[in-house]
Each structure stands twice: as C-alpha cells, then as structure tokens.
mmCIF file of C-alpha atoms in Angstrom:
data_model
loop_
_atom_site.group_PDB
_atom_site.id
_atom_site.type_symbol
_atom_site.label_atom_id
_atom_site.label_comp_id
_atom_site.label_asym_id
_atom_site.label_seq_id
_atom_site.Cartn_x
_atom_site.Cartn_y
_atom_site.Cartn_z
ATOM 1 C CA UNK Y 1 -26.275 -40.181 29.895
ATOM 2 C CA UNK Y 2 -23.088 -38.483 31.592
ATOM 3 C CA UNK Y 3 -21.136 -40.856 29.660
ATOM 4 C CA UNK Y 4 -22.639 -39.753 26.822
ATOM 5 C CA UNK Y 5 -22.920 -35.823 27.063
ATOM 6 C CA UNK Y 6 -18.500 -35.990 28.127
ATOM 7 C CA UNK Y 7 -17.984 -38.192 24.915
ATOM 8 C CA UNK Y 8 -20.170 -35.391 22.940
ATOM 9 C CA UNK Y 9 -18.229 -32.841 24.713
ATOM 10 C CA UNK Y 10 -14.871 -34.444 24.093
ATOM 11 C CA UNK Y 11 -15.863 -34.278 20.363
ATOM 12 C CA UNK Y 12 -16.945 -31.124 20.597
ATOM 13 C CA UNK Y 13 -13.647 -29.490 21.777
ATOM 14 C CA UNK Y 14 -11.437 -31.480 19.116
ATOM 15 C CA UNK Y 15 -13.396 -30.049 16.249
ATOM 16 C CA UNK Y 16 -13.412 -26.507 17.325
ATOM 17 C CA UNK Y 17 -10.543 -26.456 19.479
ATOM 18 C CA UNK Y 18 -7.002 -25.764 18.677
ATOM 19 C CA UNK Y 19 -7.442 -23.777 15.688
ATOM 20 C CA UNK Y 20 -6.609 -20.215 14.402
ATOM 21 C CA UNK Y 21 -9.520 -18.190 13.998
ATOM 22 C CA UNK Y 22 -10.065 -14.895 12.524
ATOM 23 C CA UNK Y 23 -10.992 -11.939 14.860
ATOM 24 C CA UNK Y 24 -11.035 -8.818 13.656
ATOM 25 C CA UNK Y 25 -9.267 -6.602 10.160
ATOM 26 C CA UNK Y 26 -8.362 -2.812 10.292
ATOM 27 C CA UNK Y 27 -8.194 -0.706 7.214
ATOM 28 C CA UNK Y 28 -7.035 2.539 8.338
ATOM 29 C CA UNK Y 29 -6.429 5.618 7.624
ATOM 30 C CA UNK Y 30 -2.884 7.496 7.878
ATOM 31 C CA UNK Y 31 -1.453 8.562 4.729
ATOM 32 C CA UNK Y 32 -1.209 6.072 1.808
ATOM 33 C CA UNK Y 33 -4.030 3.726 3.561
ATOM 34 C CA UNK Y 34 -2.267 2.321 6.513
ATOM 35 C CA UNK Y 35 -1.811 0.711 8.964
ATOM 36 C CA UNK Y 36 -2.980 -2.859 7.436
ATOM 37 C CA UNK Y 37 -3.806 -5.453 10.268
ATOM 38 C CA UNK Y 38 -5.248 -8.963 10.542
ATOM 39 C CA UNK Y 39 -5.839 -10.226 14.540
ATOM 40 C CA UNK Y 40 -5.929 -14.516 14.853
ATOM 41 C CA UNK Y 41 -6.610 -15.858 17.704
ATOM 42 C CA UNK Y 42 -5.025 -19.249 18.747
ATOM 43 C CA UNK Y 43 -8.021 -21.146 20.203
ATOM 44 C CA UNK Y 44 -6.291 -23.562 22.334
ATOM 45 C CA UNK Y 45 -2.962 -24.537 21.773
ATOM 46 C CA UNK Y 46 -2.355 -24.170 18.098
ATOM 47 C CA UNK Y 47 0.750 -24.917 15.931
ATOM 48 C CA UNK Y 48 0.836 -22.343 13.415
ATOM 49 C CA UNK Y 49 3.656 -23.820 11.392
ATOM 50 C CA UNK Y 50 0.570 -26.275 10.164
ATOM 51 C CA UNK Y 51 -1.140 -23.190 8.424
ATOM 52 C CA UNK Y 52 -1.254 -20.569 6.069
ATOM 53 C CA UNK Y 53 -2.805 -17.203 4.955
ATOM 54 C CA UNK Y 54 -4.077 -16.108 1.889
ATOM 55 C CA UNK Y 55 -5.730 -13.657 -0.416
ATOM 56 C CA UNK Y 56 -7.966 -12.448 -2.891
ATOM 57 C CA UNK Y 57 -7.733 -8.686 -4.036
ATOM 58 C CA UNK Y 58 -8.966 -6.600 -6.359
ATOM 59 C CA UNK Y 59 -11.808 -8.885 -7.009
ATOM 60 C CA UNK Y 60 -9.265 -11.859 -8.178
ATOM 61 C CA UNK Y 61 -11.294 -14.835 -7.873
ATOM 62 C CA UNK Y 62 -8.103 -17.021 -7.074
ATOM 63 C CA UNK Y 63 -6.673 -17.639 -3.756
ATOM 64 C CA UNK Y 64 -2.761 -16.497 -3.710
ATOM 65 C CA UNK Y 65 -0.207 -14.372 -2.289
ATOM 66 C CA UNK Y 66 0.541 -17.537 0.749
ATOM 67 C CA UNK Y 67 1.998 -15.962 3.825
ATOM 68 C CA UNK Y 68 3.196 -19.283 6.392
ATOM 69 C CA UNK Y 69 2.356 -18.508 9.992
ATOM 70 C CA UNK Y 70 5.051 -20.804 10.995
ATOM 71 C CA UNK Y 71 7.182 -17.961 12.488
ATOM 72 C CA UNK Y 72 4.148 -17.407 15.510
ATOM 73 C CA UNK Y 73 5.266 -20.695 16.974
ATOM 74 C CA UNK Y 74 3.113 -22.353 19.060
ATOM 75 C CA UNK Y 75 0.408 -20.234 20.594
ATOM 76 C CA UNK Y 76 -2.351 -21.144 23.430
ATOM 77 C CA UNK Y 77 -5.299 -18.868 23.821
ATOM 78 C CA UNK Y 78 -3.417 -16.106 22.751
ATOM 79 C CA UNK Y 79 -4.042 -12.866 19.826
ATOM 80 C CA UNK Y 80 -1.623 -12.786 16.772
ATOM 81 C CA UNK Y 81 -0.993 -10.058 14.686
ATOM 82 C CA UNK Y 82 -0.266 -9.628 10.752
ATOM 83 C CA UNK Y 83 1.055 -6.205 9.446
ATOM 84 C CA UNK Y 84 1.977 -5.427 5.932
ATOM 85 C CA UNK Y 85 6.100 -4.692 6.185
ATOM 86 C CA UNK Y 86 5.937 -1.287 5.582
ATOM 87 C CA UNK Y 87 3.442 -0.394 7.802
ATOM 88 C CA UNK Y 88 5.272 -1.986 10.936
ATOM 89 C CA UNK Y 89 5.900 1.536 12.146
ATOM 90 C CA UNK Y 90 2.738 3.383 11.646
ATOM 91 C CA UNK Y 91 0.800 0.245 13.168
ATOM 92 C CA UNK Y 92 3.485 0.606 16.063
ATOM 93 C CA UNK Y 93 2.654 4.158 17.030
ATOM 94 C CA UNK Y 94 -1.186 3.723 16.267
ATOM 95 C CA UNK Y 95 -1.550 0.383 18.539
ATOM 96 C CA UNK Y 96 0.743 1.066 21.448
ATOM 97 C CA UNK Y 97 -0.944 -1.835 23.273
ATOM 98 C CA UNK Y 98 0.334 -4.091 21.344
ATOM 99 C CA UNK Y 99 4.116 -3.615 21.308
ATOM 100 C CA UNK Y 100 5.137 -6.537 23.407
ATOM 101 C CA UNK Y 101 2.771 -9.136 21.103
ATOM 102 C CA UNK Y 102 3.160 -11.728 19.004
ATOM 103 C CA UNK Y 103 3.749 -9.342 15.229
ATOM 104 C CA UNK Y 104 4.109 -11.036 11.628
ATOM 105 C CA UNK Y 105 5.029 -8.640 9.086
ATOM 106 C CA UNK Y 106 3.510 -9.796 5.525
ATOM 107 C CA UNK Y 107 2.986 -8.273 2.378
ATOM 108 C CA UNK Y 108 -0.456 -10.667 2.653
ATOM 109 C CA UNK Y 109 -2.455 -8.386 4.510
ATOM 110 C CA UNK Y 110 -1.918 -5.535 2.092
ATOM 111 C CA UNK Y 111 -5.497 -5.826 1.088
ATOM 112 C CA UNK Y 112 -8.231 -3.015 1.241
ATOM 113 C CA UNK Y 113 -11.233 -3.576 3.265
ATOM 114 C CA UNK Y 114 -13.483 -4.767 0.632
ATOM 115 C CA UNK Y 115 -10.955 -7.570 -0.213
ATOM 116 C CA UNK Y 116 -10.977 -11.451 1.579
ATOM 117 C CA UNK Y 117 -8.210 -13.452 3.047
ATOM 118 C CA UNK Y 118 -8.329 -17.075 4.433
ATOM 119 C CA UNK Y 119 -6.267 -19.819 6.703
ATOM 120 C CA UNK Y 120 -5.446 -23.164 5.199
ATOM 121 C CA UNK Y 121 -3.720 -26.234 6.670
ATOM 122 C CA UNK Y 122 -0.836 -26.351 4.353
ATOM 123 C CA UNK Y 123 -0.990 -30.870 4.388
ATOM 124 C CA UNK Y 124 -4.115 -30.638 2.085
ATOM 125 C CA UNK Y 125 -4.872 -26.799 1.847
ATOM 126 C CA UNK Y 126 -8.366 -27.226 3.270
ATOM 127 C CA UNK Y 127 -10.022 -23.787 4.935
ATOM 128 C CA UNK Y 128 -9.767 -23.402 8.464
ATOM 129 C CA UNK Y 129 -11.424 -19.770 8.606
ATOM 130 C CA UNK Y 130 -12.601 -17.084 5.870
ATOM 131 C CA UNK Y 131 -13.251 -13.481 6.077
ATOM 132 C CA UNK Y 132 -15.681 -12.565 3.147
ATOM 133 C CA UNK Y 133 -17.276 -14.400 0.331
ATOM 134 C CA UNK Y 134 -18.147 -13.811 -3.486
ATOM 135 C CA UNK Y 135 -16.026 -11.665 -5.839
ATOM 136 C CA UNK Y 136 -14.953 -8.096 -4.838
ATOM 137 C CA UNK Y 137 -16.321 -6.938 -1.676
ATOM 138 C CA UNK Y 138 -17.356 -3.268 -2.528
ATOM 139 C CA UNK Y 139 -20.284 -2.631 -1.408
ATOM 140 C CA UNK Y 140 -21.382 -5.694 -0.020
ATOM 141 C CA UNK Y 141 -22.268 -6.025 3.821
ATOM 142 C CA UNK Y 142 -18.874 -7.062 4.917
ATOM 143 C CA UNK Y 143 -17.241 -4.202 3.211
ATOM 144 C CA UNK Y 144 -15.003 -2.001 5.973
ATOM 145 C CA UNK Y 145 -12.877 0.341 3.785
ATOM 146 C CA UNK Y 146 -11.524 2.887 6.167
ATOM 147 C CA UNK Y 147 -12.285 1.029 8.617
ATOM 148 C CA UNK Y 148 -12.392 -2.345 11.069
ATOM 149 C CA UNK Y 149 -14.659 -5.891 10.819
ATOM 150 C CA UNK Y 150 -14.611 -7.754 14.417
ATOM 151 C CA UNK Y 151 -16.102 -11.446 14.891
ATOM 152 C CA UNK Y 152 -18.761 -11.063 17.671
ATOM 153 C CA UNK Y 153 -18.078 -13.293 20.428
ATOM 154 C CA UNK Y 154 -19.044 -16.886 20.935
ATOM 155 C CA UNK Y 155 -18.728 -16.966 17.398
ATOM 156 C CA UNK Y 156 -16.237 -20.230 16.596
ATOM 157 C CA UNK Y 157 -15.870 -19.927 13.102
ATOM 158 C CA UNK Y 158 -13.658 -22.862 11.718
ATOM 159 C CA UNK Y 159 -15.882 -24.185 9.428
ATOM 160 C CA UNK Y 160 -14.287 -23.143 6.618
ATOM 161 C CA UNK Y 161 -17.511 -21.382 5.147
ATOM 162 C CA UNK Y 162 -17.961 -16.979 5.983
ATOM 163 C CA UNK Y 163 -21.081 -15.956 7.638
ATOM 164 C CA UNK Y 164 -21.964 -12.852 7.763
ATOM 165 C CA UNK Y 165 -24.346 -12.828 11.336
ATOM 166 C CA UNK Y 166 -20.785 -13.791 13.038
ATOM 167 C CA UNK Y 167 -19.546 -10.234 12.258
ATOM 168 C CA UNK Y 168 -19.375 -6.541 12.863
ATOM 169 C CA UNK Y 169 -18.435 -4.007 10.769
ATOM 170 C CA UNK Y 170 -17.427 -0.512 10.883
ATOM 171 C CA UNK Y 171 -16.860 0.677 7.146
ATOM 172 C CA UNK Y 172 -15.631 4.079 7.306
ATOM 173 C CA UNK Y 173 -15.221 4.311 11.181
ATOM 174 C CA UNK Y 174 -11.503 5.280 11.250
ATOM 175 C CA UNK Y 175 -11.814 8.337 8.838
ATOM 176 C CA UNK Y 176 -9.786 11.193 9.939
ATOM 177 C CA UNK Y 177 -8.778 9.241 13.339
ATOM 178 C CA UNK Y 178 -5.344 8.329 14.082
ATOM 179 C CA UNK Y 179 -2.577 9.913 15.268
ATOM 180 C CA UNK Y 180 -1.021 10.779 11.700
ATOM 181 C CA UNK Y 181 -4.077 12.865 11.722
ATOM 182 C CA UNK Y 182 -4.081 14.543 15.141
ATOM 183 C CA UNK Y 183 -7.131 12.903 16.567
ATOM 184 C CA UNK Y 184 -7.444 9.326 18.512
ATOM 185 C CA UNK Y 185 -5.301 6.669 17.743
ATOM 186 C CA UNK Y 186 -6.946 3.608 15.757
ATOM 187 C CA UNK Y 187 -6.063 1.430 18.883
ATOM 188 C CA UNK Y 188 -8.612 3.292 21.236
ATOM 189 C CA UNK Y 189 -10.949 3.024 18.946
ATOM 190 C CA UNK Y 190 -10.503 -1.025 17.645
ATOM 191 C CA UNK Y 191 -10.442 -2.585 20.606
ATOM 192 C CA UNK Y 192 -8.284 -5.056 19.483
ATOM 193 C CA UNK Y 193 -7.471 -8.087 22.003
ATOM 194 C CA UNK Y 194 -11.039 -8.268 23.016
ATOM 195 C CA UNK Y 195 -13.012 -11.212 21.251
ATOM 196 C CA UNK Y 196 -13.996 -13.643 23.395
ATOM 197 C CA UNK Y 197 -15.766 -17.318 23.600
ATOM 198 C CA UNK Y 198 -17.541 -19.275 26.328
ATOM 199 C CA UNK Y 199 -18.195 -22.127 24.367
ATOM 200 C CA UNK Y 200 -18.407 -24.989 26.489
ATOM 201 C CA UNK Y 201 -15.139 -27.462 26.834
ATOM 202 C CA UNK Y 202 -13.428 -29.504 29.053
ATOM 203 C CA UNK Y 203 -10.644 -28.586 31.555
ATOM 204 C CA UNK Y 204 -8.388 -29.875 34.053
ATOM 205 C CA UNK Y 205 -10.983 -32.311 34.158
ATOM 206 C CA UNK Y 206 -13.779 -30.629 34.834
ATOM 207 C CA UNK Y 207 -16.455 -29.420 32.134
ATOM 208 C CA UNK Y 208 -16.490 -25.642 31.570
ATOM 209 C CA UNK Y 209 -19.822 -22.969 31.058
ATOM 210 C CA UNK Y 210 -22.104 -26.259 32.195
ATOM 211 C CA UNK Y 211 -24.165 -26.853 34.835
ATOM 212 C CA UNK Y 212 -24.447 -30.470 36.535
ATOM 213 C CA UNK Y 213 -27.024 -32.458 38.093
ATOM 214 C CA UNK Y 214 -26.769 -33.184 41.863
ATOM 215 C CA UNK Y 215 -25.855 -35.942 43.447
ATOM 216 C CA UNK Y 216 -28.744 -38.426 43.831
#
C-alpha cells in the first residue's frame, strides 16, 4: 500500500509540478490605465524558455500577440512579473516591493481586465494555464477592470481549462488608489507575492502535508 500511495504521489508531483502558473492580474488605475501586470509563479523548478504567453483582446476570438518567457531563466518556487514596456516606471513606483524581482517588460500584457491571456509550451503549443474563458470578458464574473483577479490558494491550475471557483476578483477595487492619485499605492493593496499551495509532494525524500502510519 506504501508502495503504492509514493508511486501515486510520484505521479502526482510530475503532472502538477514544475510548471508556470498564473497568480494574480492588475488593471490599474494611474492615468492612461496603468500599470498593466501579470504575476506567474514557477511551481518547482521551471524552464521558462519552454513557454509562452498569449492573448485575446478586445473580444478577438484568436490567440496572438506571443510574448517568450525565455528571458526569466530558470526559476524554482519563485513569482515572475510581466509589465507592458511603457508602464515599467509607473509599476516601479506603485509596487516598490518588487524592485529587486524577476520583471519582463511585454507589450502582451497590455490587455484590460475584461480581456484573457494564456501559457503554452512552445514544442506543440498546448495550454499550460488560462485566465478567462468565452469571448470578451465584460461583464462576466471574471471581469476586474480597474482592478486585480488573484488565484486562491491550493488552487494548481495547469490543466489547461479556466475555472472560475479557483479565483478572486476585485473589479473596480483600485479606483482612485495609487500614488499617481495621492492615495495608497496599488502594491498595499494587491498583495502581490502571496499565493500559496500545500499540495502534497515529495521532498528530500520525505513526503510533504501527509501524515504516516506508525511503525507496527
């Protein structure tokens, strides 16, 4: 039965393991719509020169605009960061916490929150993670204009497929905030760098988040 359940485990970790997933999108609010920002977050050691982003705006219903995410290296357990180019300095001043980290500037994440984007291993373009579904997003439940969407924790994703109970969303949460606008600044308010999971795996090992029989 051990055998078994370490085998199942084993399994376990190499199909959700090592991938980029999706963990939160900000849609702010300074002047002209900005800052822009997508979060990833390397679970396990990932080698992002094996994947791509893309997007859908405007209600396109065709995947485009590819970004590679080959220039983040190799990451373990670890946040990334996309920013549209010319918002680098804006996102700067508004997410302080974030000036020594791992920062992609891409003309992919100039999207609006009611807009999706995806990751796709580039060797046969299949979906590694998804944020939204359908046509254009207005007014749908995963809509965060002027705002933020954060994937609860515990929440893998990988699948390929968006679902909706993995989320949060805060449409119109950053209205009037920043510090372009004399009030908080959108990083006190985000959160960003704080999505966590305590899915089970194995380590060093030994097997993580489980409990074991005794000894006999």
């Amino acid at each position: 039965y051990i055998f078994t359940l370490l085998i199942t485990l084993c399994l376990t970790g190499v199909s959700f393991g090592q991938s980029p997933v999706i963990t939160a999108l900000v849609d702010a609010t300074c002047s002209g719509g900005v800052p822009k920002m997508l979060e990833i977050y390397a679970e396990g050691t990932v080698d992002f020169s094996l994947y791509s982003l893309e997007n859908q705006t405007n209600g396109n219903t065709t995947w485009g605009n590819s970004q590679s995410l080959a220039d983040f290296g190799v990451v373990t357990d670890e946040f990334v960061y996309l920013v549209k180019n010319s918002d680098l300095a804006v996102f700067n001043a508004e997410f302080p916490s974030l000036s020594s980290a791992n920062i992609l500037v891409s003309n992919t994440v100039n999207y609006n929150g009611d807009d999706k984007v995806r990751i796709i291993l580039d060797s046969d373009s299949s979906v590694i993670d998804q944020y939204g579904t359908g046509g254009d997003g207005s007014g749908t439940a995963w809509e965060y204009t002027n705002g933020f969407a954060k994937r609860n924790n515990n929440t893998m994703g990988n699948s390929g497929d968006f679902t909706l109970a993995n989320w949060s969303f805060s449409k119109g949460a950053l209205s009037g905030l920043g510090s372009c606008n004399s009030a908080a600044t959108f990083g006190s308010v985000v959160l960003v760098g704080s999505y966590t999971n305590a899915t089970a795996s194995i380590s060093n090992n030994a097997i993580a988040d489980f409990s074991t029989y005794p000894n006999p």
